[in-house]
Structure formats: C-alpha cells, structure tokens
XYZ file of C-alpha atoms in Angstrom:
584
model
C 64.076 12.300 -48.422
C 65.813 9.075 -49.335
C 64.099 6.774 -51.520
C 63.812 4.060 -49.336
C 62.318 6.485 -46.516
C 58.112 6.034 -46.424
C 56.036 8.738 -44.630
C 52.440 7.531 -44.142
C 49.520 8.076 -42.160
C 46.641 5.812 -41.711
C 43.557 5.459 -39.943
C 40.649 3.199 -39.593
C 37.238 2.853 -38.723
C 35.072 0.749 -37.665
C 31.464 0.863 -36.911
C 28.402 -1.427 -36.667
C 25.212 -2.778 -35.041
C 23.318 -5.794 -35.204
C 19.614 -6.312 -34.632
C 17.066 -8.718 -33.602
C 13.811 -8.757 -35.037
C 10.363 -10.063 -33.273
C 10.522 -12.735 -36.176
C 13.543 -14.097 -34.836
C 15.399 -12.330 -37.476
C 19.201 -11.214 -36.890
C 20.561 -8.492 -38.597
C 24.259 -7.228 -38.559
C 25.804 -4.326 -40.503
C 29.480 -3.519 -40.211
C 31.354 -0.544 -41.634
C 34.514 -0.360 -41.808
C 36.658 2.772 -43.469
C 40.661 3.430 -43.872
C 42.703 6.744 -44.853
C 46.154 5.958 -45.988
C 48.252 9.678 -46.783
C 51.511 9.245 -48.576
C 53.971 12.325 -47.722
C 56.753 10.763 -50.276
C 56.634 11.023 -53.421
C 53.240 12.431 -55.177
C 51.746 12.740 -51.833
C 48.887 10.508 -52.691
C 45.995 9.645 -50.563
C 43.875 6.442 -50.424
C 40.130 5.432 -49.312
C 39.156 2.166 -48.955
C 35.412 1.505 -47.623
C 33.935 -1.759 -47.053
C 29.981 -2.528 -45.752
C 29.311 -6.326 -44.414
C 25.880 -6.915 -44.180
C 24.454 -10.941 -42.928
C 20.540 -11.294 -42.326
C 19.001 -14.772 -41.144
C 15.774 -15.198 -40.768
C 14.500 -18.588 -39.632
C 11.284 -20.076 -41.200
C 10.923 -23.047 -38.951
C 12.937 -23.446 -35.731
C 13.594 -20.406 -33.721
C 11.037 -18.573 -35.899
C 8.452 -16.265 -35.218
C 6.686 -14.035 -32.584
C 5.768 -16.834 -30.389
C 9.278 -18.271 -29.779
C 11.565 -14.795 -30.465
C 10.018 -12.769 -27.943
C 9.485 -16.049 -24.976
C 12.049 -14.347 -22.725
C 10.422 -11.089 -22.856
C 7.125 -12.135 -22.332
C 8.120 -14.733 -19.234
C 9.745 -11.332 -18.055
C 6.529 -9.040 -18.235
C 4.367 -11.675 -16.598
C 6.729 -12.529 -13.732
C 6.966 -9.104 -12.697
C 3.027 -9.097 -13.234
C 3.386 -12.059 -10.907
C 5.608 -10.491 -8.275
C 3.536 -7.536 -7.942
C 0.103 -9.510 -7.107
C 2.227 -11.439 -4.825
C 3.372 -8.427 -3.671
C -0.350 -7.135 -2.965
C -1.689 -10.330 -1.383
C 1.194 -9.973 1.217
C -0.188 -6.284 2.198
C -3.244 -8.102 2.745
C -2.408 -10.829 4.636
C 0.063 -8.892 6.974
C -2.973 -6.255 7.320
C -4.836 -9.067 8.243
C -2.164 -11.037 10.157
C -1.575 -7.629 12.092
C -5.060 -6.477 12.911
C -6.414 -10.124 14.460
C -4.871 -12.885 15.859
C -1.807 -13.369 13.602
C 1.194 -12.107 13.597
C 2.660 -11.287 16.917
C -0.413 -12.248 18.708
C -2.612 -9.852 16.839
C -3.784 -6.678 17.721
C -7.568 -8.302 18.325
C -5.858 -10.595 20.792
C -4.291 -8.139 22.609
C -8.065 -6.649 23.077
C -8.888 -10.001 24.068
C -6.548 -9.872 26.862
C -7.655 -6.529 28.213
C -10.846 -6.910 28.258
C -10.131 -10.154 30.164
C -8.083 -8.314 32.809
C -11.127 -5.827 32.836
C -13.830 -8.381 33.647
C -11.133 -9.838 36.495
C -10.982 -6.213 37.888
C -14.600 -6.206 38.034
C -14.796 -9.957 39.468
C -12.191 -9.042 42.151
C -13.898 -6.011 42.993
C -17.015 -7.587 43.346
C -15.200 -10.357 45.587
C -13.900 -7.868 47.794
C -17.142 -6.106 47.960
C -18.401 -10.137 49.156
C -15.557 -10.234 51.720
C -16.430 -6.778 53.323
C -19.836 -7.498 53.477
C -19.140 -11.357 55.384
C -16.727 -9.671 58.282
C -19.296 -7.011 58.608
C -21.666 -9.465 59.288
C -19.393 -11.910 61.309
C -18.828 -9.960 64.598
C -23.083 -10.010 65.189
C -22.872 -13.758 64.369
C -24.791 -13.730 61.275
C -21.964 -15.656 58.931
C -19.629 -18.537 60.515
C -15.551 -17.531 60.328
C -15.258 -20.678 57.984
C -17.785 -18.105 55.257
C -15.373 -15.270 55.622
C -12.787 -17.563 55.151
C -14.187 -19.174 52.150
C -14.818 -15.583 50.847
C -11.322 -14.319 51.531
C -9.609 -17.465 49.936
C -12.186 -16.536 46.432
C -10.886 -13.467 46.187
C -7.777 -13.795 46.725
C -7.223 -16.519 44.102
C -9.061 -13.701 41.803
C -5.713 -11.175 42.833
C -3.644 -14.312 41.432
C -5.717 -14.844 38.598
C -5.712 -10.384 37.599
C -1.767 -10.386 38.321
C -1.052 -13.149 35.687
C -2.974 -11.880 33.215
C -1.801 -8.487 33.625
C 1.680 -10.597 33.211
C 0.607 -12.365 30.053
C -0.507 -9.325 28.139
C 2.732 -7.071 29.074
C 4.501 -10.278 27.307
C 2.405 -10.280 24.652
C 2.694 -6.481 24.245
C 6.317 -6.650 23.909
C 6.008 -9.549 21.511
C 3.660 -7.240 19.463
C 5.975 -4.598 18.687
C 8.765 -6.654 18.399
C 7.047 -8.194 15.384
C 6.011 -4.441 14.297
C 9.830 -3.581 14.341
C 9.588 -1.835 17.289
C 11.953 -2.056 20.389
C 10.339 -3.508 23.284
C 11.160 -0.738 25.398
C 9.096 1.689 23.839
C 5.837 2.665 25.355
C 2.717 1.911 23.708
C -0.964 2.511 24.191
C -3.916 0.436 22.835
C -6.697 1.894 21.345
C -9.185 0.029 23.190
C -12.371 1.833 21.474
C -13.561 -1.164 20.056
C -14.433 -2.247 23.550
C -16.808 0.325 24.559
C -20.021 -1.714 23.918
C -18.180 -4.303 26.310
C -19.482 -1.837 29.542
C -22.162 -3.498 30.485
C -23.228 -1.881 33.177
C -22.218 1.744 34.209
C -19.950 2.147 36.552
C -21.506 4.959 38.315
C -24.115 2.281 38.956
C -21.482 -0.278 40.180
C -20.420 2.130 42.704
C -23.557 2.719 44.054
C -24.464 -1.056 44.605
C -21.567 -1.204 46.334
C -22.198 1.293 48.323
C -25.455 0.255 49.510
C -24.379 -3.096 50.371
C -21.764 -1.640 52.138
C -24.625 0.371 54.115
C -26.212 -2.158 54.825
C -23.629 -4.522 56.302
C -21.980 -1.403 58.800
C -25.845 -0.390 60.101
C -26.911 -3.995 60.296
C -23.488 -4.448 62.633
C -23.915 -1.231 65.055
C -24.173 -2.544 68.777
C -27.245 -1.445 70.406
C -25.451 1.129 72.305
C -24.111 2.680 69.343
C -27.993 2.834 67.771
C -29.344 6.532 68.458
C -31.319 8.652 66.878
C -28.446 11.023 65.473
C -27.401 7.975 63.789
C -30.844 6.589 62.632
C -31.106 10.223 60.907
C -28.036 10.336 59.743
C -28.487 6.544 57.739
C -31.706 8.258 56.417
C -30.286 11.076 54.682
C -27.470 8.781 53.502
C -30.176 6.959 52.009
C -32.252 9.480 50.322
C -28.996 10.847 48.480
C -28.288 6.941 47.527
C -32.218 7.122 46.142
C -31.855 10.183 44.055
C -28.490 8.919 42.217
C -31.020 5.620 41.522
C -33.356 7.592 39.991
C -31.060 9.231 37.512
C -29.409 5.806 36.565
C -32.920 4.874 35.660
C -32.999 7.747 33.253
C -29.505 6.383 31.468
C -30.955 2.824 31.180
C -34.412 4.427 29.338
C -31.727 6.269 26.995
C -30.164 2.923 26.322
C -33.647 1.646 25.533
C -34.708 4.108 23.310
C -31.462 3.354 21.310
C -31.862 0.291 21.161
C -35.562 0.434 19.961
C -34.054 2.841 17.456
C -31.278 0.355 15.865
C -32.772 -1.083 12.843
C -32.700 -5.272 12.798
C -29.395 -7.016 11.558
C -29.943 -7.696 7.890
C -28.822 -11.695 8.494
C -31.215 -11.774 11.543
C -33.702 -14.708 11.144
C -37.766 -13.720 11.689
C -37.848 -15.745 15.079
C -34.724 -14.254 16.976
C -35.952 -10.634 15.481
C -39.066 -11.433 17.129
C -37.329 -12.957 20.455
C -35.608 -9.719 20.748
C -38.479 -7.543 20.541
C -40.689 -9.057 22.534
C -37.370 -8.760 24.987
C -37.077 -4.976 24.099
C -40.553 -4.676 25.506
C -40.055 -6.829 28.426
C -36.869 -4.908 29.733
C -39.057 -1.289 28.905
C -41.938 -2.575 30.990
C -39.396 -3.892 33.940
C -38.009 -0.398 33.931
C -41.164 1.488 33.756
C -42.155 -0.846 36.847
C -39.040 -0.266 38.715
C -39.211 3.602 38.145
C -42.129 3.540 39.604
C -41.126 1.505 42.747
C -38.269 3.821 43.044
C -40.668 6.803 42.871
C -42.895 5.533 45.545
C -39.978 4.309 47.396
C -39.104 8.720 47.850
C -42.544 9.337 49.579
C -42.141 6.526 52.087
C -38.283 7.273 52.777
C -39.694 10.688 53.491
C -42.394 9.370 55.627
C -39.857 7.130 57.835
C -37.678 10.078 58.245
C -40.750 12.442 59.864
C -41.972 9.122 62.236
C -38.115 9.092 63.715
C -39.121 9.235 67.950
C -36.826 8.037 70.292
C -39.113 5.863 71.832
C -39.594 4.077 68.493
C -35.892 3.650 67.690
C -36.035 -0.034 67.527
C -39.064 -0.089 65.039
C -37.265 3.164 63.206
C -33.818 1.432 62.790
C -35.149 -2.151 60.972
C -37.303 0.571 58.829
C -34.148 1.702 58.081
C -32.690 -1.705 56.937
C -35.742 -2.526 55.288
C -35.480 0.354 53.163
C -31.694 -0.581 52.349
C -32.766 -3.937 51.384
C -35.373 -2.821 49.000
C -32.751 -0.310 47.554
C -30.685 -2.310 47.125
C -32.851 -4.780 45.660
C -33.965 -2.240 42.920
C -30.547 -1.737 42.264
C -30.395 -5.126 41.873
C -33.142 -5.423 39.354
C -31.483 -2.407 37.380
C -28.281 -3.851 37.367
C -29.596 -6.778 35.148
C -31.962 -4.859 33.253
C -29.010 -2.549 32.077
C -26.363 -5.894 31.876
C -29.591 -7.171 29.197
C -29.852 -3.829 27.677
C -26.155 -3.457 26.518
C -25.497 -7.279 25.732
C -28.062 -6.510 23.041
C -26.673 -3.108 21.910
C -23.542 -5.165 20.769
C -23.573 -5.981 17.394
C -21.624 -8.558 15.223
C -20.588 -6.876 11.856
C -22.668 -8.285 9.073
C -22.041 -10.947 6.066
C -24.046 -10.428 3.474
C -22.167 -13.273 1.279
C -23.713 -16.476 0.023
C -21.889 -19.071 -0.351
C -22.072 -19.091 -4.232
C -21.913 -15.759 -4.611
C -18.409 -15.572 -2.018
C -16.996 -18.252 -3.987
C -17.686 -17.024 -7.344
C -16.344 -13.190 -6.420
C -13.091 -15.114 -4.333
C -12.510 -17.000 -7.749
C -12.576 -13.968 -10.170
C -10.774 -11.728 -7.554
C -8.258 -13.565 -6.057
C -4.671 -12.466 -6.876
C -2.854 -15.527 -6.287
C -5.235 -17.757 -8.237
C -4.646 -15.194 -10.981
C -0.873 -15.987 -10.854
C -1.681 -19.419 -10.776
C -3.496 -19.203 -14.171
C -1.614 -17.613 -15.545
C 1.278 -20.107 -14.798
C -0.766 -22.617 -16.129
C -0.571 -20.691 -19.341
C 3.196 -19.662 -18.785
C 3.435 -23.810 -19.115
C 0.983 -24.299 -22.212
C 3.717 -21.458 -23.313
C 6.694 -23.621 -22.981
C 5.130 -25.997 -24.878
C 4.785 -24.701 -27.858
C 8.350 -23.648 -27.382
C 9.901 -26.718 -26.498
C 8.283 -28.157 -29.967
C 9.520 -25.273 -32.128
C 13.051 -26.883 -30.965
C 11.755 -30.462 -32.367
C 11.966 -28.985 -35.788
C 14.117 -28.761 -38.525
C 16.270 -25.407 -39.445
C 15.781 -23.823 -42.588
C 16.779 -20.258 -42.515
C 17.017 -17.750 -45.092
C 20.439 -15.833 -45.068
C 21.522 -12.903 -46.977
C 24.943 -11.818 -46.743
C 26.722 -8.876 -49.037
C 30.036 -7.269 -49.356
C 30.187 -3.801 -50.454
C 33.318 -2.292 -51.356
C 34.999 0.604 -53.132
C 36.929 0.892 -56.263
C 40.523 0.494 -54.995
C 42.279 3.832 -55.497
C 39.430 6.079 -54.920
C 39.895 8.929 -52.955
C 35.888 8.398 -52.403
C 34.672 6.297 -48.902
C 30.852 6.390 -50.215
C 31.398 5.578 -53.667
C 30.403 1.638 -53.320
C 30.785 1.062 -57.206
C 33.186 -1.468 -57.100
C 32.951 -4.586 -59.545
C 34.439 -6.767 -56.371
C 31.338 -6.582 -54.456
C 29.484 -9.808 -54.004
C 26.069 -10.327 -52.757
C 24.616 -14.001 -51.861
C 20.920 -15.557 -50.852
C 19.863 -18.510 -50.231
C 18.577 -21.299 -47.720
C 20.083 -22.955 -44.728
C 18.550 -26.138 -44.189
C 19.534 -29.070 -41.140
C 17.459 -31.660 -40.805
C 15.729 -33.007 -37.510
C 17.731 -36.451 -36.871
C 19.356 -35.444 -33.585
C 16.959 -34.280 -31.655
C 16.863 -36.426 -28.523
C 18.299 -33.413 -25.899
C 15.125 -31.659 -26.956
C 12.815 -34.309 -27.399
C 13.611 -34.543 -23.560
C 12.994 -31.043 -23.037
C 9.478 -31.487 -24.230
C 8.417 -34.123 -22.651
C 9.111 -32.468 -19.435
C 7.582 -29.095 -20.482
C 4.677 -31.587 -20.957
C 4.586 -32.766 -17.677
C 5.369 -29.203 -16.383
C 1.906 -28.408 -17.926
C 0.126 -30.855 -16.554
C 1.536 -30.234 -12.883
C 0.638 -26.459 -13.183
C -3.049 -27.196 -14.055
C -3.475 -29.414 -11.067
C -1.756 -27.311 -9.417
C -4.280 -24.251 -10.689
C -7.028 -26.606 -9.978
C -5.674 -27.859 -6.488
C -5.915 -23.867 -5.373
C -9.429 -23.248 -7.044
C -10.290 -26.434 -4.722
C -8.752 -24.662 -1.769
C -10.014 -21.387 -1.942
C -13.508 -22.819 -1.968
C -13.356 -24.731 0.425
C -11.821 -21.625 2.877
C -15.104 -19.798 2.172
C -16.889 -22.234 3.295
C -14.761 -22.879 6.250
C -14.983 -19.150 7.062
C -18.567 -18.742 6.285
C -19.875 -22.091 8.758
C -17.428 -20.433 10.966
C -18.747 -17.113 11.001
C -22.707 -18.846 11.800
C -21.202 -20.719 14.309
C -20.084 -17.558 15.949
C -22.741 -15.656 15.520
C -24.816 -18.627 17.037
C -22.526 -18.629 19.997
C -22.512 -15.077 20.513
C -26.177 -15.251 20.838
C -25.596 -17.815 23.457
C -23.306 -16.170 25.356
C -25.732 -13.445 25.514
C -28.169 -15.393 27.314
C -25.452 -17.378 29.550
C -24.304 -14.034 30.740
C -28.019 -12.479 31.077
C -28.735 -15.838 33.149
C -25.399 -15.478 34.736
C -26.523 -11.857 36.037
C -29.728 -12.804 37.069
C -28.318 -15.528 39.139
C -26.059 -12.693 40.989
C -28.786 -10.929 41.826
C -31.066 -13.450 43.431
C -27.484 -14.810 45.272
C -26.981 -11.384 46.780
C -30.447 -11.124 47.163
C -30.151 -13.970 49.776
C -27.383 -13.013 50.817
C -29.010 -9.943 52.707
C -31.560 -12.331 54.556
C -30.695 -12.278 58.198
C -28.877 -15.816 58.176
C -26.207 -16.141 56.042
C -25.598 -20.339 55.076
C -22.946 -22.039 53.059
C -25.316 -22.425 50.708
C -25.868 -18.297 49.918
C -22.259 -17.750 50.056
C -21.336 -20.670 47.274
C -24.130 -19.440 45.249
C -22.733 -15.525 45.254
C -19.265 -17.200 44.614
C -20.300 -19.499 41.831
C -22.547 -16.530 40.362
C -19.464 -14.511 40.281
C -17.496 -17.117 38.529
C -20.522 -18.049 36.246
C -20.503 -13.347 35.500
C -16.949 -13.971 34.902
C -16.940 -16.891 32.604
C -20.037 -15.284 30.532
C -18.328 -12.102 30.230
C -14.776 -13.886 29.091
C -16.833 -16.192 25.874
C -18.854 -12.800 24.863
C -15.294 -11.087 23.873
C -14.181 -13.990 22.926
C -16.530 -15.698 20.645
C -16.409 -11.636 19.266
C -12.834 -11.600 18.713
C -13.230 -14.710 16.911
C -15.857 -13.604 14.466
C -14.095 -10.551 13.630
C -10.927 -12.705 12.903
C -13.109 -15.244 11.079
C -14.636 -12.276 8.953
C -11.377 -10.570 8.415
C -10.207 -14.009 7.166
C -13.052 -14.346 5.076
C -13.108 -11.247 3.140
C -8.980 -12.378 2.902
C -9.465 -15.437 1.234
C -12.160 -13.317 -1.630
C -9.590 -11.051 -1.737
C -12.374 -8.380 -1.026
C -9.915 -6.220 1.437
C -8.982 -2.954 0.195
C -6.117 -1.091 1.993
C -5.286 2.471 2.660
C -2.472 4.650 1.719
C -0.963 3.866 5.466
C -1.717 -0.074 4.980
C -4.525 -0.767 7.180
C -7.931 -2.317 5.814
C -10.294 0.285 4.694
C -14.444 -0.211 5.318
C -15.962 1.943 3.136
C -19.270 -0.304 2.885
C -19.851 -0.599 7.122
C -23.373 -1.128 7.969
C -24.860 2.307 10.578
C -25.758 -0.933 12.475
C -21.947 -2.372 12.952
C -19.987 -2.097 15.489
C -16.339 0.261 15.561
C -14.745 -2.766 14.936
C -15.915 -3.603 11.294
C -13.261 -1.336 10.509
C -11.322 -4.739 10.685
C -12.599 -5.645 7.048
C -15.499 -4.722 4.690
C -16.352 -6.085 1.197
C -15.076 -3.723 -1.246
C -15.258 -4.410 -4.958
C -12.373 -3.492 -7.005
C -12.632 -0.268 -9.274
C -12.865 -2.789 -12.328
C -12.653 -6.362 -13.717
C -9.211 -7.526 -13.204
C -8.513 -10.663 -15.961
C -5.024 -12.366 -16.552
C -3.081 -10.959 -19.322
C-alpha cells in the first residue's frame, strides 16, 4: 500500500444503567469500550475501556424513604381508593336498581302493579254495585238517579285503571332504558314479592259475587215468571253456592293455623304482641262460629227444599231470598275474617340495629369513609413532604473514572494510573426558599380541609342512620295502621252491602258502598305503599353501614333473612364482612 494509505477498523460500545434507590439515592454506571484494528503497517490492534460511575445520595432534602418513594405510595393508595369507590358504586346501583332509584326502581314498579291490581279489584267490585242497582231498578227498589250515581263510580274507576296501566308501561320502558335495554324488548316482572298482598282469595271473590248476583236476578223475577221449576232450580243453585262456602272456610282455618304457627317479630313490643293474639283468637272463634252457622245453614236449605208446594210458592220463594241474604251475609263475615287474617300474615323484614351499634358498624365499615381517612392521611403525607423541600441540600456524591492503560490490547484490565476517583459533600443552603415555603403552607391548609372534610362525612353518615332508622319505626308504625284502616275499611264494606240487600235501597246505602269501596281502595294503596317504603328505607339503611353484600351476578345477597320475613328481604340483609377491613 502507499504510505499515506490508512486501513482501520473501529468500533464502540456503549452500555449503562442508572438506579434509584428507596433512600433517594441515584446511581449511574456507564461503560463504554472501543476496538481500533490497523491493517497497515504492523497490523496493530487497540482497546480502550472506560467505566463512569456518579452516586448521590441526599442526607437532608429529597432524602429518605418517606419522600423517595411519595409517588409510589400516592399511587398504591389511589388505586386502593378507586377500587372502594369502585365497590360502593355496585352497592348503590344494586340499591338504586332494586327500590326506588334509578329508573324508577324495580320496588316502584311493584308499587304500580299492585296499584293497578287493587283498581281491578275496585272496578270489579263497582261493576258488581252497578249490576246489582239495575237489577233492582226495574221492581222499583233503587231510584234511576242510584244507578246513575253507581254507573258514573265506576266508570271514573275504568279512567282511573287505564291511566295507571299507562303510567307503569312508561315507567317500564324507562326501566330498561336505564338497564341498557331497548325499550322495545319485552319484559316480565317478577311480581312474587306480592303474594302476601292477596288478601282475600279469589275463588271467594267470585263466589260473593255470585251470590249477590243471585240475589238481585231472583229478587227481580215478575210474579208470572215465579214457579216452582224455578223456586227449585234457585235452591239447588244455592246448595252448590253453600258447599263451595264451606270449603273456603277450611282455607281461612289453614291460614289461621299458620298464622298461630309464625313465631312473634323479634322488634315486636309486649302490647301489640299481645293485641295480636288476643286478635288471633278473636278471628279463630269468629270462624269456628261462622262454620257452624254455615253447617246449620245445610240442614235448613235442605229442609226448604222438601217444604217446596205450589200452594206455598209465595212463602217458598222469600225463603229462598232469605237464605241468599244470610249466605251472603256469611260470606260477608268470611270475607273480612280472611281480609284480617292475611293483613296479619304480612310481615315487615326485621332491624335488629340499635342506633349505637348501626352507627358504630357504618363507621368501621364504610368504604368511602375509609377513603376519606385515608385522604386525611394522604394530606398529613404531603406535609411532611412539602417540609423536606424547606431544607437545605447536602448530598454525598461519589463519582470515579476507570480507565485502561492506553495501548492495551486488554478491555478489562482497569489498571491505569489515569483513573481518578472523588467524594465528597454537596451542600446549598436554604435562603431561597419562598416557592416552597408556599407549597407548604398550602399542603397545610390541604390538611386541615381533608380532616373536616373526614369529619364532615363521619357527621353525615350518622346522621343517615338515624334518618333511616326513625324512618324505618315510622313505617313500621304506619304499616300497623294501615292494617287496621284497611281491616276497618273491610268491615265497613260489609255492613254497606249488608244494607244494601234490605228491601229499600236509599242514597244513603249506595254512598256508603261507594265510599267503602274508595275507603278498600285507599287502605289497600298505603299498605303497599308504606311497604315499599320500608323496604327502600331498609335497603338504604343497610347502604349507608355498608352492610350489603352482593353476588357474583350483582344483586344484594340475604344470607341472614329471618324464617319470619317476607320474599322481599331479599332486598338487603346485614351481612358482616369476612374480616376487619382497616386503612392501610
């Protein structure tokens, strides 16, 4: 080659890290390495290796556990934070859901029907009214301004049943549209929780209207249409109305016995236990009694049958009404025993919370008063922090600079004379510190706004328990009322229709059967409601403990109901966490 000509071939590396240490130490290494081969001449080859090394470690500001790892500790507890959040939403759309919250609420949509039931049942009852007045018009026992009054009742109870029917098929489709469901889809209620709202059989319903009906078509037959084909004929009608009484009787002794069978409420006071007793035995006596009247009734229904002549068809016909009207008055009497009966076979879930002891288990358990503590924390955090910053810097720093002996053909052998290694202190001294002097001061006041804060929701939470827990007496008080309004209200029906059947019919029997049937209606209406409203006010309760547990699929699991609860406790139960949850 000529001898200005220079073949060479070089390459480098370089490699390196750095690390930070939960001192607030910072460590960096670097390594770098270069080959240089010579193809002129000798062909010689060169290594040159160098290793930088710089540690810091700060003894004052920046320094230490505390202030090194902040950022990763803010990090842990905020997703700690999100995740409780995260819970307490489950919770509150369970609850939300499941009552009267979001989208109406499934309990309000079993509000609704059961409204719409108890206006079927009031318009059925209206139109049984109506039949029976224009039976009795054309042999002048009601004036045309009765049947009118009648007709114009029921058929502002046909307005009333349409709009409601309205009202809950808009508050269906507002339902699933909150769920996330089209509107268009078809849905179905489970309406099992409203089983114990039957309070009378239906079977029996039928047959009282029945009978009245009897009675109104026999009580209008011309005398020409009166014979004894007919007269025979009403009696065996009869005796097959008397034999489906008798078996209805049986049903309401069941009911009885069940009753007499369900063990008190635990949060029943001595006095109403003993008020409901002494009604237990009243309503077993008045069916004993009115088994027996029905049992005698049989023998002389028999007897008027075989005394049927035609010269006696006058005296044989009002036996025959006179038995209808004491039919029908036992069915009467059975209708109210059996309204009684199941009015006290509902039962409110029970709260077996104190007010101390609800508070103290909503204070230890609550999720977001947990997050709230710990925020208050978070901010005691951030002050200690902020005053690391108010201090001076005085670091310790090592740095070195390995190298290799130049012409070595060795990249490890770090012998070299040239390397230097240094240690000593970095000082800077606190005289402009005013940015975070600032900085602390407000991490001061952050403090103090997080513990009121803390302390403003420990204030809260209390006093929701004992919002929900007068609430929940209040409710239970008024379902107890509402249980004798509607027992009154049925025993006014009775003695209206009772009237009713005496051979002059007044304005004053037909506003009283009207009124009574409003008075049934309005009864029946606060029972469900003041129900629905306990079991949203003991939902909300066990919410604001945080004593709700849910289920794989979401929905509140009652693993603690009472045998003596109603379906519908499944709404919320008390159920203590697997262990002691404490902020970290």
């Amino acid at each position: 080659s000529l001898p200005t000509e220079s073949n060479t071939l070089t390459t480098n590396t370089d490699i390196g890290f750095n690390r930070a240490f939960t001192t607030g130490g910072q460590l960096l290494v670097d390594f770098a390495n270069s080959f240089v081969f010579e193809y002129t001449g000798p062909n010689r080859t060169s290594v040159s290796s160098n290793i930088l090394i710089n540690f810091v470690q700060p003894l004052l500001r920046r320094g230490w556990r505390e202030v090194a790892l902040e950022r990763l500790t803010q990090a842990e507890r905020d997703t700690l934070y999100e995740l409780r959040d995260f819970a307490r939403f489950r919770k509150i759309l369970a609850v939300g859901v499941g009552t009267q919250g979001l989208g109406g609420g499934f309990l309000s949509l079993l509000l609704q029907v059961q409204n719409i039931r108890n206006l079927e049942a009031n318009v059925n009852s209206l139109e049984q009214n109506l039949r029976l007045h224009q039976a009795l018009l054309p042999i002048d026992v009601v004036a045309p301004i009765r049947v009118e009054q009648v007709f114009q009742s029921y058929q502002q109870g046909q307005l009333a049943l349409l709009q409601a029917r309205t009202n809950l098929e808009n508050a269906l489709d507002a339902f699933k549209i909150a769920l996330g469901l089209p509107p268009a889809i078809p849905v179905r209620l489970d309406d099992a929780l409203l089983a114990p709202f039957q309070l009378t059989d239906p079977a029996l319903d039928t047959l009282q209207g029945e009978v009245d009906a009897f009675v109104a078509r026999y009580r209008q037959l011309q005398q020409g249409q009166r014979n004894v084909a007919v007269l025979r004929q009403g009696y065996q009608q009869l005796q097959a109305f008397h034999g489906r009484a008798l078996k209805l009787v049986d049903l309401v002794q069941a009911e009885i016995e069940r009753w007499r069978q369900l063990p008190a409420p635990p949060d029943i006071d001595a006095e109403r236990a003993q008020r409901q007793q002494t009604l237990l035995a009243q309503l077993g006596n008045q069916l004993a009694l009115l088994r027996q009247k029905l049992e005698q009734f049989g023998p002389e229904l028999d007897k008027a049958v075989r005394e049927i002549r035609p010269e006696q068809l006058p005296q044989g016909w009002e036996r025959l009404l006179d038995l209808s009207r004491q039919l029908s008055d036992r069915l009467g009497e059975l209708f109210v025993i059996q309204t009684q009966v199941r009015v006290y076979l509902i039962r409110l879930p029970a709260i077996t919370y104190e007010l101390d002891e609800a508070i103290s288990y909503a204070l230890e358990h609550r999720l977001d008063l947990m997050n709230q503590r710990g925020r208050v924390v978070d901010a005691w955090r951030q002050i200690t922090v902020s005053a690391d910053r108010l201090e001076a810097d005085l670091d310790v720093v090592f740095n070195a600079n390995i190298g290799t002996e130049p012409g070595s053909d060795n990249p490890f052998d770090f012998s070299a004379l040239g390397s230097s290694y240094r240690i000593g202190f970095q000082f800077d001294s606190p005289l402009n510190r005013k940015a975070e002097r600032n900085i602390y001061r407000a991490s001061l006041v952050n403090y103090q706004r997080s513990r009121r804060a803390f302390m403003l929701l420990d204030d809260q939470i209390q006093q929701a328990i004992r919002r929900d827990l007068r609430q929940l007496r209040t409710d239970r008080l008024n379902f107890e009322i509402a249980r004798e309004s509607l027992i009154g209200a049925a025993r006014q029906l009775e003695e209206a229709r009772e009237r009713l059947q005496a051979d002059q019919v007044t304005e004053i029997s037909t506003q009283d059967v009207l009124n009574a049937l409003t008075n049934v209606l309005q009864a029946k209406n606060a029972l469900i409601s003041i129900w629905v409203s306990y079991l949203t006010g003991r939902a909300q309760l066990l919410l604001d403990m945080d004593a709700l547990q849910l289920d794989e699929r979401g929905l509140i699991r009652d693993e603690h109901r009472q045998p003596t609860d109603q379906p519908a406790a499944t709404l919320g139960a008390p159920v203590p966490p697997p262990g002691r949850q404490t902020d970290p």
